[in-house]
Every structure is written in structure tokens, then in C-alpha cells.
Coordinates of C-alpha atoms in Angstrom, one line a residue:
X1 CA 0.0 0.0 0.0
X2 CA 0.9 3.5 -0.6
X3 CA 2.4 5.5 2.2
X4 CA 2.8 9.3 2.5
X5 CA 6.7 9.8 4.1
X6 CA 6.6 13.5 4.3
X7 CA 7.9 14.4 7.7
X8 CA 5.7 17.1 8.3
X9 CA 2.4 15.4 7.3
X10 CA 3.4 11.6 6.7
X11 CA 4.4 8.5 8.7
X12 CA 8.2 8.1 9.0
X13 CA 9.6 5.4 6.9
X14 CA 9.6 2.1 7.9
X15 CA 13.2 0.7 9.5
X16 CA 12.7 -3.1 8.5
X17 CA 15.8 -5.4 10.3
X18 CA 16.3 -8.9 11.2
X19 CA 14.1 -9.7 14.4
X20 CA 15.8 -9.6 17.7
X21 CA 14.7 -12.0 19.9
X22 CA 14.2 -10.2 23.4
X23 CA 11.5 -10.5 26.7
X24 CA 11.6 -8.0 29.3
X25 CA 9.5 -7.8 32.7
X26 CA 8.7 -4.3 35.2
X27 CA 10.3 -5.0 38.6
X28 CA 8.6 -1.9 40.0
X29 CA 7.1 1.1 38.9
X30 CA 10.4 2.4 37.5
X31 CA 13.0 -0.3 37.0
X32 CA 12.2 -2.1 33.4
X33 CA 14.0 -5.2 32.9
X34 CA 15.2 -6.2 29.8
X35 CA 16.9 -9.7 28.1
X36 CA 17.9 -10.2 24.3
X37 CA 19.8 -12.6 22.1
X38 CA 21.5 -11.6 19.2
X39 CA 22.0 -13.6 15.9
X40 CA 25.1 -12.4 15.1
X41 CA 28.0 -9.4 16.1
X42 CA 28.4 -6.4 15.4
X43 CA 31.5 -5.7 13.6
X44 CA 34.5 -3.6 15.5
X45 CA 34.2 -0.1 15.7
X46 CA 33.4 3.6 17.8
X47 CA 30.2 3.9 16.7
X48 CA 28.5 0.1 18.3
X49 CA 25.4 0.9 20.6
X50 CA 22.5 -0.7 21.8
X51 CA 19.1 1.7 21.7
X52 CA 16.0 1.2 23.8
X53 CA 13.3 3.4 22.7
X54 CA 9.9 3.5 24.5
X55 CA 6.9 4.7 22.6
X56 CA 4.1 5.6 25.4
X57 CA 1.1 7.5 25.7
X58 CA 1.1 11.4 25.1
X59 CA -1.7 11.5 27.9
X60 CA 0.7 10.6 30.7
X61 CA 4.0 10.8 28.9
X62 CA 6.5 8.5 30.2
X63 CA 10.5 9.3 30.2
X64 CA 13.1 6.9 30.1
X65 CA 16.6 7.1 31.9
X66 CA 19.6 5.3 32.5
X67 CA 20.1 2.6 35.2
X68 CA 21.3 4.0 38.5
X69 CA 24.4 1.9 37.9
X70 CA 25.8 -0.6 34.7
X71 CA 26.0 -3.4 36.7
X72 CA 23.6 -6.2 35.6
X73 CA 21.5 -7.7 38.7
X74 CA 20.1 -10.9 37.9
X75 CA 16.2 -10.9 38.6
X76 CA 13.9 -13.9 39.1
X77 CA 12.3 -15.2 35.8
X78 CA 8.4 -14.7 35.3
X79 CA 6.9 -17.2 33.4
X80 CA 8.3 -16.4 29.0
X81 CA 11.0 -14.6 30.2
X82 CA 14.8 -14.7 28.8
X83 CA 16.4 -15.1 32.0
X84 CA 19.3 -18.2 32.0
X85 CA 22.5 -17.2 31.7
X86 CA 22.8 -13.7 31.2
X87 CA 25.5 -11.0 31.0
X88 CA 25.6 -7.7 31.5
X89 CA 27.1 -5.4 28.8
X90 CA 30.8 -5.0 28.1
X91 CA 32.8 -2.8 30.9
X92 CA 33.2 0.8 29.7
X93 CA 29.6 0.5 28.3
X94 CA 28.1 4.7 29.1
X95 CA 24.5 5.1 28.8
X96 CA 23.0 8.5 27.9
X97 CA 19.6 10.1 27.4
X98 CA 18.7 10.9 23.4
X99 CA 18.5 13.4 22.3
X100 CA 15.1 15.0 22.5
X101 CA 13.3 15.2 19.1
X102 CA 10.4 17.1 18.1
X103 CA 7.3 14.9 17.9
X104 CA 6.5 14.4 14.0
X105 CA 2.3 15.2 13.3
X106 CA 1.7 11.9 12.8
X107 CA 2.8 11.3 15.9
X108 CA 1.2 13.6 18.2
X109 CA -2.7 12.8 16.1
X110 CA -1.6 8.7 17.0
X111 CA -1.3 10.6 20.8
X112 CA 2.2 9.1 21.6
X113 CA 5.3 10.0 23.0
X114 CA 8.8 9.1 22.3
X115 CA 11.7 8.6 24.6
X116 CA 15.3 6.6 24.9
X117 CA 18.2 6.1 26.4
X118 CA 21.5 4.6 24.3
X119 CA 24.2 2.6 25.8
X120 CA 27.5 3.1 24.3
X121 CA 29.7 0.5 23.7
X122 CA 33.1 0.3 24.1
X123 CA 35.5 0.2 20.6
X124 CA 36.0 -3.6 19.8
X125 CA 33.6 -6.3 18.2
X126 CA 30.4 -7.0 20.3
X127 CA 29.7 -10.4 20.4
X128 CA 26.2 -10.7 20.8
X129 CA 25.5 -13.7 19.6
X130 CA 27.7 -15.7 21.6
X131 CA 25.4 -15.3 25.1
X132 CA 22.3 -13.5 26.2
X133 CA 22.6 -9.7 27.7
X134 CA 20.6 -8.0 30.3
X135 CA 20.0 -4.8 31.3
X136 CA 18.1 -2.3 33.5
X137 CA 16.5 1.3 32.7
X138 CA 14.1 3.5 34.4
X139 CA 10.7 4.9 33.8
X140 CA 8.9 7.9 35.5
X141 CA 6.2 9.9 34.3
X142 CA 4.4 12.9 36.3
X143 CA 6.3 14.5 39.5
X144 CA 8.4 11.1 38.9
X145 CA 9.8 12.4 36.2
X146 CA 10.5 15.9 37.0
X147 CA 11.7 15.0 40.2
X148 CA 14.3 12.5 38.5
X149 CA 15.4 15.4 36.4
X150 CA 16.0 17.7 39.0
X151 CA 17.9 15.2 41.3
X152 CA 20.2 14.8 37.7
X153 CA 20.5 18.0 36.8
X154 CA 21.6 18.4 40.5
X155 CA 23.9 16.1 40.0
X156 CA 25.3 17.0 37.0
X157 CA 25.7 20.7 38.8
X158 CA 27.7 18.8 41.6
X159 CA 30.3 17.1 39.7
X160 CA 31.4 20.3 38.0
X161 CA 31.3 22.7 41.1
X162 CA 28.2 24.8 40.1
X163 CA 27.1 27.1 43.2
X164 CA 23.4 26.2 41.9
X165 CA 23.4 22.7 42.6
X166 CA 21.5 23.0 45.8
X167 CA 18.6 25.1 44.0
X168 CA 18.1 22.4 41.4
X169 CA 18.4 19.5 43.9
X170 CA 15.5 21.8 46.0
X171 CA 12.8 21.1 43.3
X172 CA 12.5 17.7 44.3
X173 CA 13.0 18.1 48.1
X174 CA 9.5 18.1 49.7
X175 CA 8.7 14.8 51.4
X176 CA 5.7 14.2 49.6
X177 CA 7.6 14.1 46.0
X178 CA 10.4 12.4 47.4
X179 CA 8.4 9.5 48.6
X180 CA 6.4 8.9 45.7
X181 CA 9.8 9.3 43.4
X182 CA 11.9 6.3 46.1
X183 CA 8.1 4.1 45.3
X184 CA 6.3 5.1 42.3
X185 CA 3.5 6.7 43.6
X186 CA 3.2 9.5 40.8
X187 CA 4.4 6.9 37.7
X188 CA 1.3 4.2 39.2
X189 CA -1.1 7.0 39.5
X190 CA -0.7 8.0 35.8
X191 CA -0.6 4.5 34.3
X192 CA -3.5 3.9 36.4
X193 CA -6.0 6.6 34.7
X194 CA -4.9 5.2 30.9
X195 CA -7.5 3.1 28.8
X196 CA -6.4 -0.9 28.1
X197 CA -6.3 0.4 24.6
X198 CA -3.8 3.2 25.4
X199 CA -1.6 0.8 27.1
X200 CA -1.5 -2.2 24.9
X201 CA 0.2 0.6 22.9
X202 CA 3.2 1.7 25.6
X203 CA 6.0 -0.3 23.4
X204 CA 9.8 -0.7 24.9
X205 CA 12.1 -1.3 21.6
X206 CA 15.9 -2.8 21.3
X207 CA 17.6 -1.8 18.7
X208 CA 21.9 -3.5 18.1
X209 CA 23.1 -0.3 15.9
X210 CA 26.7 0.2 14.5
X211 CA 28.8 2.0 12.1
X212 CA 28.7 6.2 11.5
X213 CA 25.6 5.8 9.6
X214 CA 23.9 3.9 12.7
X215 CA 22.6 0.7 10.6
X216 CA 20.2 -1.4 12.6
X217 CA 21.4 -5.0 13.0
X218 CA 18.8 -6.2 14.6
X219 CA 15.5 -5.4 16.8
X220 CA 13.0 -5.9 18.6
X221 CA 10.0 -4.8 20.3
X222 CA 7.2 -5.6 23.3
X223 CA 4.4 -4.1 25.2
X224 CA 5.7 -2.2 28.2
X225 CA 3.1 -4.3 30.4
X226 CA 1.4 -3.0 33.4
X227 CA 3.2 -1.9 36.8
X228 CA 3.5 -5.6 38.9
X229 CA 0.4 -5.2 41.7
X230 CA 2.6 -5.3 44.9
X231 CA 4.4 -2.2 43.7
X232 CA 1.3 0.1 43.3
X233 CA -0.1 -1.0 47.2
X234 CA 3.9 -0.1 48.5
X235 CA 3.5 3.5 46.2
X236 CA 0.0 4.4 47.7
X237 CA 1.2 3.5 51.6
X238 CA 4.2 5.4 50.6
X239 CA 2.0 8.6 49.4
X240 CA -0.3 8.0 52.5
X241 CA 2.5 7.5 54.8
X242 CA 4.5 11.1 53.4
X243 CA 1.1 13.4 53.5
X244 CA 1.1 12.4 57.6

């Protein structure tokens, strides 16, 4: 069938690449875990990353950020879930936020919201196909969100000296935000007013990408799934417990 690519007006075009085969599982409200298995490597070079994009919905838009640390923590395996003999990524791996991009029309009428993080891999041949890979990144959405991007801009301020850094750390300070950042409370409280529909939408992708013009080796893609129950009952007593 015909499709209009115009960026201004049209859908995007199409990225077809060998299927990835990947499973991933929430272990809270903000910690997304996620497994893959590559086919083959991707060849030596600067330029080797591995992308996870996360397509959610523009009524409670959800941001993605790096794992608090590199290091890959095994988790217990729900039932479908790629979880024997993982590793985590090669050392010297960095993770960074994307850059952000400005929604295309398309996007914003189909009422969703992009955000990723990329993890850098270090120069060498990535041999992805010789073992399974894990790793961790975080979602927030609402006063989750804003207060996770104050506490890194904060941060950020610290490690190069800026006299600021205690005015951007302050607009995440009050108990009540803190409390429902540390359990989720704001990130369940969105999810919780979006339709089935909307979130059989909220995708996570994995994308293996090398070489300067960033060719796709491989991906994959799955629904982001529903915060697990005993995580929203620990964010509400958290809220209630804060508001005392």
C-alpha cells in the first residue's frame, strides 16, 4: 500500500531489520527489565550501541533514563522470560539520554510520545550472539519524572562545582515528592487513569546499531506491560504515609 513519508504530514519510513529476539519484565514502577539474544556481532568499531526506545502515551507521557548503575543484577524469571544465563554489557559500556526530538504530526494525532536512552559500547567487536545480555533502565512519568530530572540535573551541577546545585536538587525536596519518586506513587497513579487500549500501545524497543551511519542489526520490540500489583499497594502506603 501506498504510504505518505513527508515528515511534516506523513508517517516516518519504515526501519525493516532482522528480528531480535528479546522479553523484558517491570520489577517496579520504575526499573524495566530487559533480556535479548542476538543472531550475530556487530563488527569492530566507535560507533556500536545498543538503543531502547519506549513509545508511550502522550496523555501521561513517560521518560526513560539510565540505570542508576551498569552493573547487571540478575532478577527472578516470570513465566516467557529470557532469563538463564545472562550478562551484562561490556565494561566501559556509558548510557545517555537521546537526544530529544520534536514529535512528528503523525505522531502527536496517533497521541504518543517518544523517549530513549543509548548505551555506548566500548571500541571492539560486540559479540552478541555468543550469550544473552541484560540490562536495567528506568521509567517515570508525572512528578516522577520531574523529580528525577531535577535530582540529575543536581547532579550533574555537583560534579562540575556549580554554586546552583542545591537550587536544582530543592525542586524535588518536599517529602511528599520524594516518597512517591523512592516508590512510584506518581508513575502508578498516571498509568492507572490510561485506557487498556492506550496501554496495549506503551511499546519498549531494542535496537543493536553500528557503524557512522547507525545501521540497525537487529531489533526488537514488546508491550511495556502493566506496573506488577505489589508495587502500586507499596507506592499508595508510601503517598499516605508522606502526607502524615
Amino acid at each position: 500500500f501506498l504510504v505518505d513519508g513527508t515528515p511534516e504530514e506523513g508517517l516516518r519510513p519504515f526501519e525493516v531489520c532482522p528480528l531480535l529476539d528479546m522479553s523484558l519484565q517491570r520489577e517496579d514502577a520504575h526499573v524495566i527489565t530487559v533480556a535479548f539474544k542476538a543472531t550475530k556481532d556487530l563488527p569492530e568499531g566507535f560507533e556500536n550501541m545498543v538503543r531502547v526506545d519506549l513509545r508511550s502515551s502522550a496523555r501521561a507521557p513517560a521518560m526513560l533514563l539510565c540505570p542508576d548503575t551498569s552493573m547487571w543484577s540478575y532478577r527472578p524469571a516470570s513465566e516467557g522470560y529470557i532469563a538463564s544465563d545472562l550478562s551484562g554489557l561490556p565494561n566501559y559500556t556509558t548510557c545517555v539520554e537521546a537526544p530529544f526530538l520534536e514529535s512528528s504530526n503523525y505522531e502527536i494525532s496517533a497521541l504518543q510520545h517518544a523517549s530513549a536512552v543509548l548505551f555506548m559500547l566500548p571500541f571492539g567487536r560486540f559479540e552478541a550472539s555468543l550469550q544473552g545480555f541484560g540490562l536495567e533502565v528506568r521509567l517515570f512519568r508525572g512528578v516522577d519524572a520531574e523529580a528525577a530530572l531535577a535530582d540529575r540535573r543536581a547532579a550533574e551541577a555537583e560534579a562540575h562545582d556549580a554554586a546552583d546545585a542545591e537550587a536544582l536538587r530543592s525542586a524535588a525536596n518536599s517529602a511528599t515528592e520524594r516518597a512517591a519518586l523512592v516508590a512510584g506513587g506518581a508513575t502508578a497513579e498516571a498509568e492507572s487513569a490510561l485506557s487498556e487500549s492506550e496501554l496495549g500501545a506503551e511499546t519498549v524497543s531494542v535496537s543493536l546499531v553500528y557503524g557512522g551511519d547507525h545501521v540497525v542489526s537487529e531489533c526488537g520490540s514488546r508491550p511495556l506491560g502493566r506496573i506488577p500489583a505489589i508495587s502500586i499497594v507499596t507506592a499508595s502506603a508510601a503517598i499516605d504515609n508522606a502526607s502524615l
